[in-house]
Coordinates of C-alpha atoms and ligand atoms in Angstrom, one line a residue:
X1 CA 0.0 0.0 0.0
X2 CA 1.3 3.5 -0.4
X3 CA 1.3 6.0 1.6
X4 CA 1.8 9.5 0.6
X5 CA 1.6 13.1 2.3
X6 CA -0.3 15.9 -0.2
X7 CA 1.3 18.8 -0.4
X8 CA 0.7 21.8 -1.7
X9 CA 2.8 21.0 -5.3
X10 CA -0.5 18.5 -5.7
X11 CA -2.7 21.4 -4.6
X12 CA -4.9 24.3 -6.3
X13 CA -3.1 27.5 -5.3
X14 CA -4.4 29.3 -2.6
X15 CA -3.4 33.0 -1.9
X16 CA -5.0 34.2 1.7
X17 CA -7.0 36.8 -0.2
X18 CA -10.0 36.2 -0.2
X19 CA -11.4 37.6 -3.5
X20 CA -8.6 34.7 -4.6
X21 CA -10.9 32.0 -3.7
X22 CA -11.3 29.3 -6.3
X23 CA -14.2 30.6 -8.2
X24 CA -14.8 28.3 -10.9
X25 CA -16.8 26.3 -9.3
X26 CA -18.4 28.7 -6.9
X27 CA -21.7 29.9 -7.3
X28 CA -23.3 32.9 -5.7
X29 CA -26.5 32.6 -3.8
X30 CA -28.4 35.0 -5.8
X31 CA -27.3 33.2 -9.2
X32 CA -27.7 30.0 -8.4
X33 CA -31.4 29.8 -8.0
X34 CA -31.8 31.7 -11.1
X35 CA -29.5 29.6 -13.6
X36 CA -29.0 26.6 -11.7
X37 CA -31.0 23.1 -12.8
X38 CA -31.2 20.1 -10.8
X39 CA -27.9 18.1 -10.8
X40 CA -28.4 15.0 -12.7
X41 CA -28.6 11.7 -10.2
X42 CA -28.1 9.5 -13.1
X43 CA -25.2 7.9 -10.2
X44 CA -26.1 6.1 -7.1
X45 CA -24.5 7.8 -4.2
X46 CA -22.2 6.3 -2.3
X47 CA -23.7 3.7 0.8
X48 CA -22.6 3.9 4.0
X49 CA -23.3 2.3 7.4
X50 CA -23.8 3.4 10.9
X51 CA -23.1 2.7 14.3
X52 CA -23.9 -1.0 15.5
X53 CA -25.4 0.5 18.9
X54 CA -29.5 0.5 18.4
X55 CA -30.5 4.1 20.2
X56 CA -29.0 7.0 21.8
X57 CA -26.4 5.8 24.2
X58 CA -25.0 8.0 27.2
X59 CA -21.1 7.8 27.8
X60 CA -19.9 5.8 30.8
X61 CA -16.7 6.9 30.7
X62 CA -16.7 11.0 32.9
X63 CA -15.1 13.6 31.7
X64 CA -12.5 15.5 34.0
X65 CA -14.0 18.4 36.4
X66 CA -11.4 20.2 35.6
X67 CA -11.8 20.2 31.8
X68 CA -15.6 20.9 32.7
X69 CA -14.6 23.9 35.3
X70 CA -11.8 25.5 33.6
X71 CA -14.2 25.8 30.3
X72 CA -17.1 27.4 32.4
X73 CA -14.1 29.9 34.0
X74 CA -14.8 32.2 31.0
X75 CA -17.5 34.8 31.0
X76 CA -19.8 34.6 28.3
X77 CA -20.5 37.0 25.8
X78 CA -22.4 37.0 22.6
X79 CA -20.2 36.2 19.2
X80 CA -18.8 39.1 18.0
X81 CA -16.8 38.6 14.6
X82 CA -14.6 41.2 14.9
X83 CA -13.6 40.0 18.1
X84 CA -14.1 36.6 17.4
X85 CA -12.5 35.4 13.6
X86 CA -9.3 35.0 12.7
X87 CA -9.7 34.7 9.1
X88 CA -6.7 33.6 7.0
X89 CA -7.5 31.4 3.9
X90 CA -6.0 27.9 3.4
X91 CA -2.5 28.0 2.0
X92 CA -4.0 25.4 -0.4
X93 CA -7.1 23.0 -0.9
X94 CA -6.9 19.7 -2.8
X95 CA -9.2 19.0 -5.5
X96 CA -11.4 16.3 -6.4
X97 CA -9.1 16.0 -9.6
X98 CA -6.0 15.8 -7.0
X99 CA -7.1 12.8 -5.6
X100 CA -8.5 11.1 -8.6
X101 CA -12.1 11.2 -7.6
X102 CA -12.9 14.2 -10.5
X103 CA -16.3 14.3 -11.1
X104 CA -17.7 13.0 -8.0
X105 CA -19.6 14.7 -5.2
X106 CA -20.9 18.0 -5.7
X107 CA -18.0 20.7 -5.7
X108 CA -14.4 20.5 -7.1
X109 CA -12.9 20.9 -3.6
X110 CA -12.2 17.5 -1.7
X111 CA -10.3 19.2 0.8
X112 CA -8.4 22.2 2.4
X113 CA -5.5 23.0 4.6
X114 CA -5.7 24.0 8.1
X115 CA -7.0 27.4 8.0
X116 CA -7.4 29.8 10.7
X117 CA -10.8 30.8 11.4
X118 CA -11.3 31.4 15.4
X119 CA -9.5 33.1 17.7
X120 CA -8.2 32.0 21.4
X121 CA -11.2 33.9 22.6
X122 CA -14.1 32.5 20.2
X123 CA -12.4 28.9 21.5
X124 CA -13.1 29.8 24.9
X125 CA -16.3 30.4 24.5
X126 CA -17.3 27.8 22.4
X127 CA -15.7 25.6 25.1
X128 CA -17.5 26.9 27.9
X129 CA -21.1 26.4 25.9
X130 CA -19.9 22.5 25.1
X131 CA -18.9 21.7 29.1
X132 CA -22.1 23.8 30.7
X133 CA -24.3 22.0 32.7
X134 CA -27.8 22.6 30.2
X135 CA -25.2 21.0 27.5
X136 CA -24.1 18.0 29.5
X137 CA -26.9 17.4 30.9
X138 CA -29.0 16.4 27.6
X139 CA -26.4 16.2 24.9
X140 CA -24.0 13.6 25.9
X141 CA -23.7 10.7 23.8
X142 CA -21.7 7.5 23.1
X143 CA -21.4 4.8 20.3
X144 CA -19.1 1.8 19.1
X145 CA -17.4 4.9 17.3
X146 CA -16.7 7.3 19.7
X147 CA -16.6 6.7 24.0
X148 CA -17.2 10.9 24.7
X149 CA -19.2 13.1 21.9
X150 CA -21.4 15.9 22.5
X151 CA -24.1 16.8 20.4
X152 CA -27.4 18.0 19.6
X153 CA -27.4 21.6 21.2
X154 CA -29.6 23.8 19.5
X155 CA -29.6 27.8 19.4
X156 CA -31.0 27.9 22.9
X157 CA -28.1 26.0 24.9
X158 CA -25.5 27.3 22.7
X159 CA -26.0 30.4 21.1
X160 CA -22.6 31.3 20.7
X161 CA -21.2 28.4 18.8
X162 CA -24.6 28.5 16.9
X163 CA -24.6 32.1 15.6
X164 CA -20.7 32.1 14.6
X165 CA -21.5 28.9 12.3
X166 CA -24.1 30.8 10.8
X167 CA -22.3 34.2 10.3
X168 CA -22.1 35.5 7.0
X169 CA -18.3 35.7 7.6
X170 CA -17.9 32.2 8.5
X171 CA -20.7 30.6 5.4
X172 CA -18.4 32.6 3.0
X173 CA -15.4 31.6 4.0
X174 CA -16.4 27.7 4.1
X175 CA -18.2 27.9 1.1
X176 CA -15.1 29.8 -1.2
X177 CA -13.4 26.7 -0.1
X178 CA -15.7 24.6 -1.2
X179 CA -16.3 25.8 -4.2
X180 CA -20.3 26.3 -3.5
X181 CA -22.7 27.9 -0.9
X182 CA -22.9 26.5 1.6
X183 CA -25.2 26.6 4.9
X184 CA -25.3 24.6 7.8
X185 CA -27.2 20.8 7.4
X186 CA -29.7 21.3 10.6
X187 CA -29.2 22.7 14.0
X188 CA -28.5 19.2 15.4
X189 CA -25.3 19.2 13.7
X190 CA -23.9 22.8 13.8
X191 CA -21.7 21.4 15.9
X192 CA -21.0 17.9 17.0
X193 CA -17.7 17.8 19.8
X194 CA -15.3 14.7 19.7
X195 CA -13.4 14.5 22.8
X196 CA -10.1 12.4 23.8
X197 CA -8.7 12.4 27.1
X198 CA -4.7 11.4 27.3
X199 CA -4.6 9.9 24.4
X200 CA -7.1 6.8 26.3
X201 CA -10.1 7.1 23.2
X202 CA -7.9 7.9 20.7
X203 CA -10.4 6.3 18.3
X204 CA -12.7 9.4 19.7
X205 CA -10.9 11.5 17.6
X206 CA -12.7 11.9 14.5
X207 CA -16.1 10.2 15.2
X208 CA -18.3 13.0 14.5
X209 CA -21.6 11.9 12.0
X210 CA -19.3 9.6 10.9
X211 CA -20.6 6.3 8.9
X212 CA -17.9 3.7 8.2
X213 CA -18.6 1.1 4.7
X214 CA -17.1 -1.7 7.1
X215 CA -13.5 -1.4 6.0
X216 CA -11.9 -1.4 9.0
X217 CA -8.2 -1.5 8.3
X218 CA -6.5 -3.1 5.1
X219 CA -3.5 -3.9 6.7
X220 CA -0.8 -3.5 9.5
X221 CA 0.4 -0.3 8.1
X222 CA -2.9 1.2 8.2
X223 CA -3.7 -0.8 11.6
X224 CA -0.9 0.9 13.3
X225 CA -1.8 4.8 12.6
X226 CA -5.7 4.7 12.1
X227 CA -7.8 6.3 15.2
X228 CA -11.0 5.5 13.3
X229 CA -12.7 3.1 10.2
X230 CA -12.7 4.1 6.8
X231 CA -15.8 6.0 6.3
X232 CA -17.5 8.7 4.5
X233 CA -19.8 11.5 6.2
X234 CA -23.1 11.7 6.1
X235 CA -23.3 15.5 4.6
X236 CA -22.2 16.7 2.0
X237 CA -19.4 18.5 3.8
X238 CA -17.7 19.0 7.4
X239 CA -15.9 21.7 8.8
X240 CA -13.7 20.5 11.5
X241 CA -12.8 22.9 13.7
X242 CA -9.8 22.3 16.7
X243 CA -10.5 23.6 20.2
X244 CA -7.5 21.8 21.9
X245 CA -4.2 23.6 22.4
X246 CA -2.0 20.6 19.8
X247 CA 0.9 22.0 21.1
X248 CA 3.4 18.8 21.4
X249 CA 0.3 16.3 19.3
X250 CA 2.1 14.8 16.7
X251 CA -0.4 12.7 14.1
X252 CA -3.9 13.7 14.2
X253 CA -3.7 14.1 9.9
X254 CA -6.6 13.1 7.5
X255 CA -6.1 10.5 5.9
X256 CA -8.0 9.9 2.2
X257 CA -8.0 7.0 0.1
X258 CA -7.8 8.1 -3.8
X259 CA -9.1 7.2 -6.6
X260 CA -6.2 4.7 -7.1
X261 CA -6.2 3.3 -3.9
X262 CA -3.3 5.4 -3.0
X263 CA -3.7 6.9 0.8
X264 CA -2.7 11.0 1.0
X265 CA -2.6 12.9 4.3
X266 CA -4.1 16.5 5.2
X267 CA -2.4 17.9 7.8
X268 CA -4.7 18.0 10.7
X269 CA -6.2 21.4 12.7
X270 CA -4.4 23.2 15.3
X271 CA -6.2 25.3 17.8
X272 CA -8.8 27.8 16.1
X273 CA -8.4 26.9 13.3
X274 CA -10.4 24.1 10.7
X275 CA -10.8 22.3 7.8
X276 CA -13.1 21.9 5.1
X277 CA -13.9 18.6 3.7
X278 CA -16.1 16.5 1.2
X279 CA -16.3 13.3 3.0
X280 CA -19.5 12.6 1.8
X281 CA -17.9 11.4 -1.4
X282 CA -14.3 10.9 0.0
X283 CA -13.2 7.7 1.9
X284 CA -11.3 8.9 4.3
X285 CA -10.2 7.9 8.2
X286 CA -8.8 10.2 11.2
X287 CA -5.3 9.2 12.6
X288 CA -4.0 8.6 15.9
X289 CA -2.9 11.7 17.6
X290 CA -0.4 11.3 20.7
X291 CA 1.2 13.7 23.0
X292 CA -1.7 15.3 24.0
X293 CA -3.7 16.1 27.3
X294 CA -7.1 16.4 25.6
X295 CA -8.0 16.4 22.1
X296 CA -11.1 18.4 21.5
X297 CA -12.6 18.9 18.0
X298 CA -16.0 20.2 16.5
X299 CA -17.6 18.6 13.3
X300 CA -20.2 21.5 11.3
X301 CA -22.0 19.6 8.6
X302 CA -23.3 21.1 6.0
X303 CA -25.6 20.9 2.5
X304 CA -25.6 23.3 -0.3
X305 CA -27.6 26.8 0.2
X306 CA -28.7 26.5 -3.6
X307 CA -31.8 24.0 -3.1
X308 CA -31.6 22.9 -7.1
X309 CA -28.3 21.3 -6.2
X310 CA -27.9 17.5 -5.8
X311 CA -28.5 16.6 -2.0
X312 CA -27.5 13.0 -0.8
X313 CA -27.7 13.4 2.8
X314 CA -28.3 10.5 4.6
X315 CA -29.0 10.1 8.7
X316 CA -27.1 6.6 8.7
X317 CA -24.2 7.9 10.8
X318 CA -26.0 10.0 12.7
X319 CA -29.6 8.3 14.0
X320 CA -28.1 6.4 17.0
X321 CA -26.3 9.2 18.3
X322 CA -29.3 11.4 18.1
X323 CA -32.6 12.4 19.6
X324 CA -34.6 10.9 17.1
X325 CA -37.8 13.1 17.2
X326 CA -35.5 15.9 16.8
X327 CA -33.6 14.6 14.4
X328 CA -36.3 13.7 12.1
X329 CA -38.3 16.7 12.8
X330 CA -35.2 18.9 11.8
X331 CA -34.2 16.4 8.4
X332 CA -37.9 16.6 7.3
X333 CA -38.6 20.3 7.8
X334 CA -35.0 20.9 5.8
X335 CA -36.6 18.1 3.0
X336 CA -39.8 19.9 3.1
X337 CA -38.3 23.3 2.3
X338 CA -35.8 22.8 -0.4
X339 CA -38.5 20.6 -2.1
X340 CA -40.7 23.1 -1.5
X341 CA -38.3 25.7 -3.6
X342 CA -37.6 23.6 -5.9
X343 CA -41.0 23.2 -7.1
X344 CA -41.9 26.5 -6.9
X345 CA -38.5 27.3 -9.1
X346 CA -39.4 24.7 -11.9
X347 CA -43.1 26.0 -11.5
X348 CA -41.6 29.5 -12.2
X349 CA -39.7 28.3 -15.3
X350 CA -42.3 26.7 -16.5
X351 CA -44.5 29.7 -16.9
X352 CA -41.6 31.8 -18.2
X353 CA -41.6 29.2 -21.2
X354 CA -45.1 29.4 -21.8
X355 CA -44.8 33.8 -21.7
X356 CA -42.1 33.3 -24.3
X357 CA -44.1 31.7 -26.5
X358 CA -42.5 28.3 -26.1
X359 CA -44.2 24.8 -24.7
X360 CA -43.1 22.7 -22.1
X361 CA -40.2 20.2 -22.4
X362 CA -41.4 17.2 -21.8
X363 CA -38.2 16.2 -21.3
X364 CA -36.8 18.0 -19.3
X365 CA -40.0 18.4 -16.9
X366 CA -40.0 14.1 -16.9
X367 CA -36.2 14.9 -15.5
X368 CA -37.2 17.1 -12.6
X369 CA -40.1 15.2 -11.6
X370 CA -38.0 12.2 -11.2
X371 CA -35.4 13.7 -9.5
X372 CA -38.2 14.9 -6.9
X373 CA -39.5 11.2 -6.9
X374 CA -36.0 10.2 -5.6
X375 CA -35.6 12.9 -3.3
X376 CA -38.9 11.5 -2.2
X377 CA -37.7 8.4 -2.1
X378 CA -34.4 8.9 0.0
X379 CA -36.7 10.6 2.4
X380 CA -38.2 7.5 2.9
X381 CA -35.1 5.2 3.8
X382 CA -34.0 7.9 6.0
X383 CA -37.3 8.2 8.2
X384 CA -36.9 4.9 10.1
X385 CA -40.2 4.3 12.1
Ligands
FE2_1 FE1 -15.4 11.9 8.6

């Protein structure tokens, strides 16, 4: 098997100016649901597979007090982006082409650089929401994936975290890396918290909504370094954000499998800052890092803003580690609305063709109706009774 590191020779080039985003495959908001049609499905996404636990499952393993009472040491405050970004573009993001997946998923981008995005401040913070008693009390969780993950806190219990994911700032910046608008999936997942303690659950480290396809290791090599299964996401893409000081960490890279087979590494985030990923449609795993008190990360998931675009979300990795009636509640009203703009979109075009003076395509009107029928239909494998 080889093993190699990406670097930025393999990379797009990636100036920390940030009208130098990649824009060829970026699409603005207020264009895309004027030009943009529905992305063909003519290929089956990628499966994946879940957890093996059955339900929502509470850690047994405690954290430390004093990890929970040195985060709630810091007085809260509301997010304030001046005070609170950092915002320094990835030296450089590797494409879809890079890794020889080109043409897959929904963006060019498979994945950037550590970039840095929060500062020491917006950490502290965020840290203080994640360990307060409200959050601990009702959004602990654990799986066959991960021993320690919080997740599920909504608006209410964590407004901070919640209203910094969905700053414009923030959405731009993640979605000029991707190379489309994005916005966060649902408010379940704005920001699911991984956490290691001395190095003890290093397979903690990147469990977030993780699904694995049951590869789980293809070799000594791999055996050795891997903290977690090959998997892919569940959402289209994760940002995943460091809130541990990695001072001393070594490891803790990205590792994706390519379209060859070949395994590359992304350097891994350092404190404030993240990294954008497509791990929908990238097989990738999280590696062991050592040296470390605590390793604490955040996953954001997210879909694309434009509702025309292709959508293959799936719960699989996410339903046992979830409140379900939220969780379904939240998926369904997200469902609900893009299909819901999509229909009044297609019904728009359609009228526009008849004030032109031209009929309807057939065709293409058979296209979009089946696309909606699937959309349908993957709403129904998701919403497990
Ligand atoms: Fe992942």
């Amino acid at each position: 098997m080889t093993t190699s590191v990406l670097t930025a020779t393999h990379a797009t080039a990636f100036a920390p100016i940030s009208n130098q985003f990649p824009t060829s495959t970026a699409t603005s908001t207020a264009t895309a649901t004027a030009t943009s049609s529905a992305t063909p499905t003519s290929t089956a996404p990628p499966s994946i597979v879940g957890p093996k636990i059955k339900g929502p499952t509470r850690p047994t393993k405690q954290l430390p007090q004093s990890l929970i009472d040195e985060a709630r040491r810091h007085e809260r405050v509301p997010f304030d982006p001046e005070k609170h970004l950092d915002i320094v573009a990835p030296k450089s993001i590797f494409t879809m082409k890079d890794i020889g997946l080109e043409g897959q998923g929904i963006s060019a981008t498979a994945a950037s650089e550590p970039f840095s995005l929060f500062t020491p401040e917006a950490v502290n913070q965020m840290r203080a929401e994640i360990f307060s008693q409200p959050v601990l009390d009702s959004c602990q969780y654990a799986s066959d994936f991960a021993k320690n993950m919080i997740r599920g806190f909504g608006p209410r219990l964590a407004p901070f975290i919640f209203d910094a994911w969905n700053s414009p700032e923030v959405l731009q910046t993640v979605s000029k890396i991707a190379g489309i608008d994005l916005v966060p999936a649902i408010d379940f997942d704005v920001g699911h918290i991984n956490i290691s303690i001395d190095d003890v659950t290093a397979e903690v480290v990147s469990a977030h909504q993780h699904t694995t396809n049951g590869k789980q290791g293809r070799g000594d090599e791999e055996d050795d370094i891997s903290a977690f299964a090959w998997h892919r996401d569940s959402y289209p893409f994760v940002c995943v954000t460091m809130l541990s000081d990695c001072t001393g960490m070594v490891g803790g890279e990205t590792a994706l499998r390519t379209g060859t087979g070949e395994i590359m590494k992304v350097r891994g985030p350092a404190m404030g800052t993240a990294v954008v990923m497509q791990g929908r449609y990238i097989e990738h795993q999280a590696l062991k890092a050592l040296g470390g008190r605590e390793r604490i990360s955040m996953v954001t998931s997210f879909r694309p803003r434009d509702p025309m675009m292709r959508d293959e979300t799936v719960l699989t990795g996410v339903r046992a580690i979830s409140t379900l009636p939220e969780l379904y509640l939240q998926y369904t009203q997200y469902r609900l609305e893009v299909l819901e703009e999509r229909l009044r979109l297609q019904g728009r075009r359609v009228r526009q063709r008849e004030m032109s003076g031209r009929g309807l395509d057939v065709a293409e009107t058979r296209k979009f109706v089946q696309e909606q029928k699937e959309f349908l239909e993957a709403m129904l494998l998701e919403l497990v009774e």
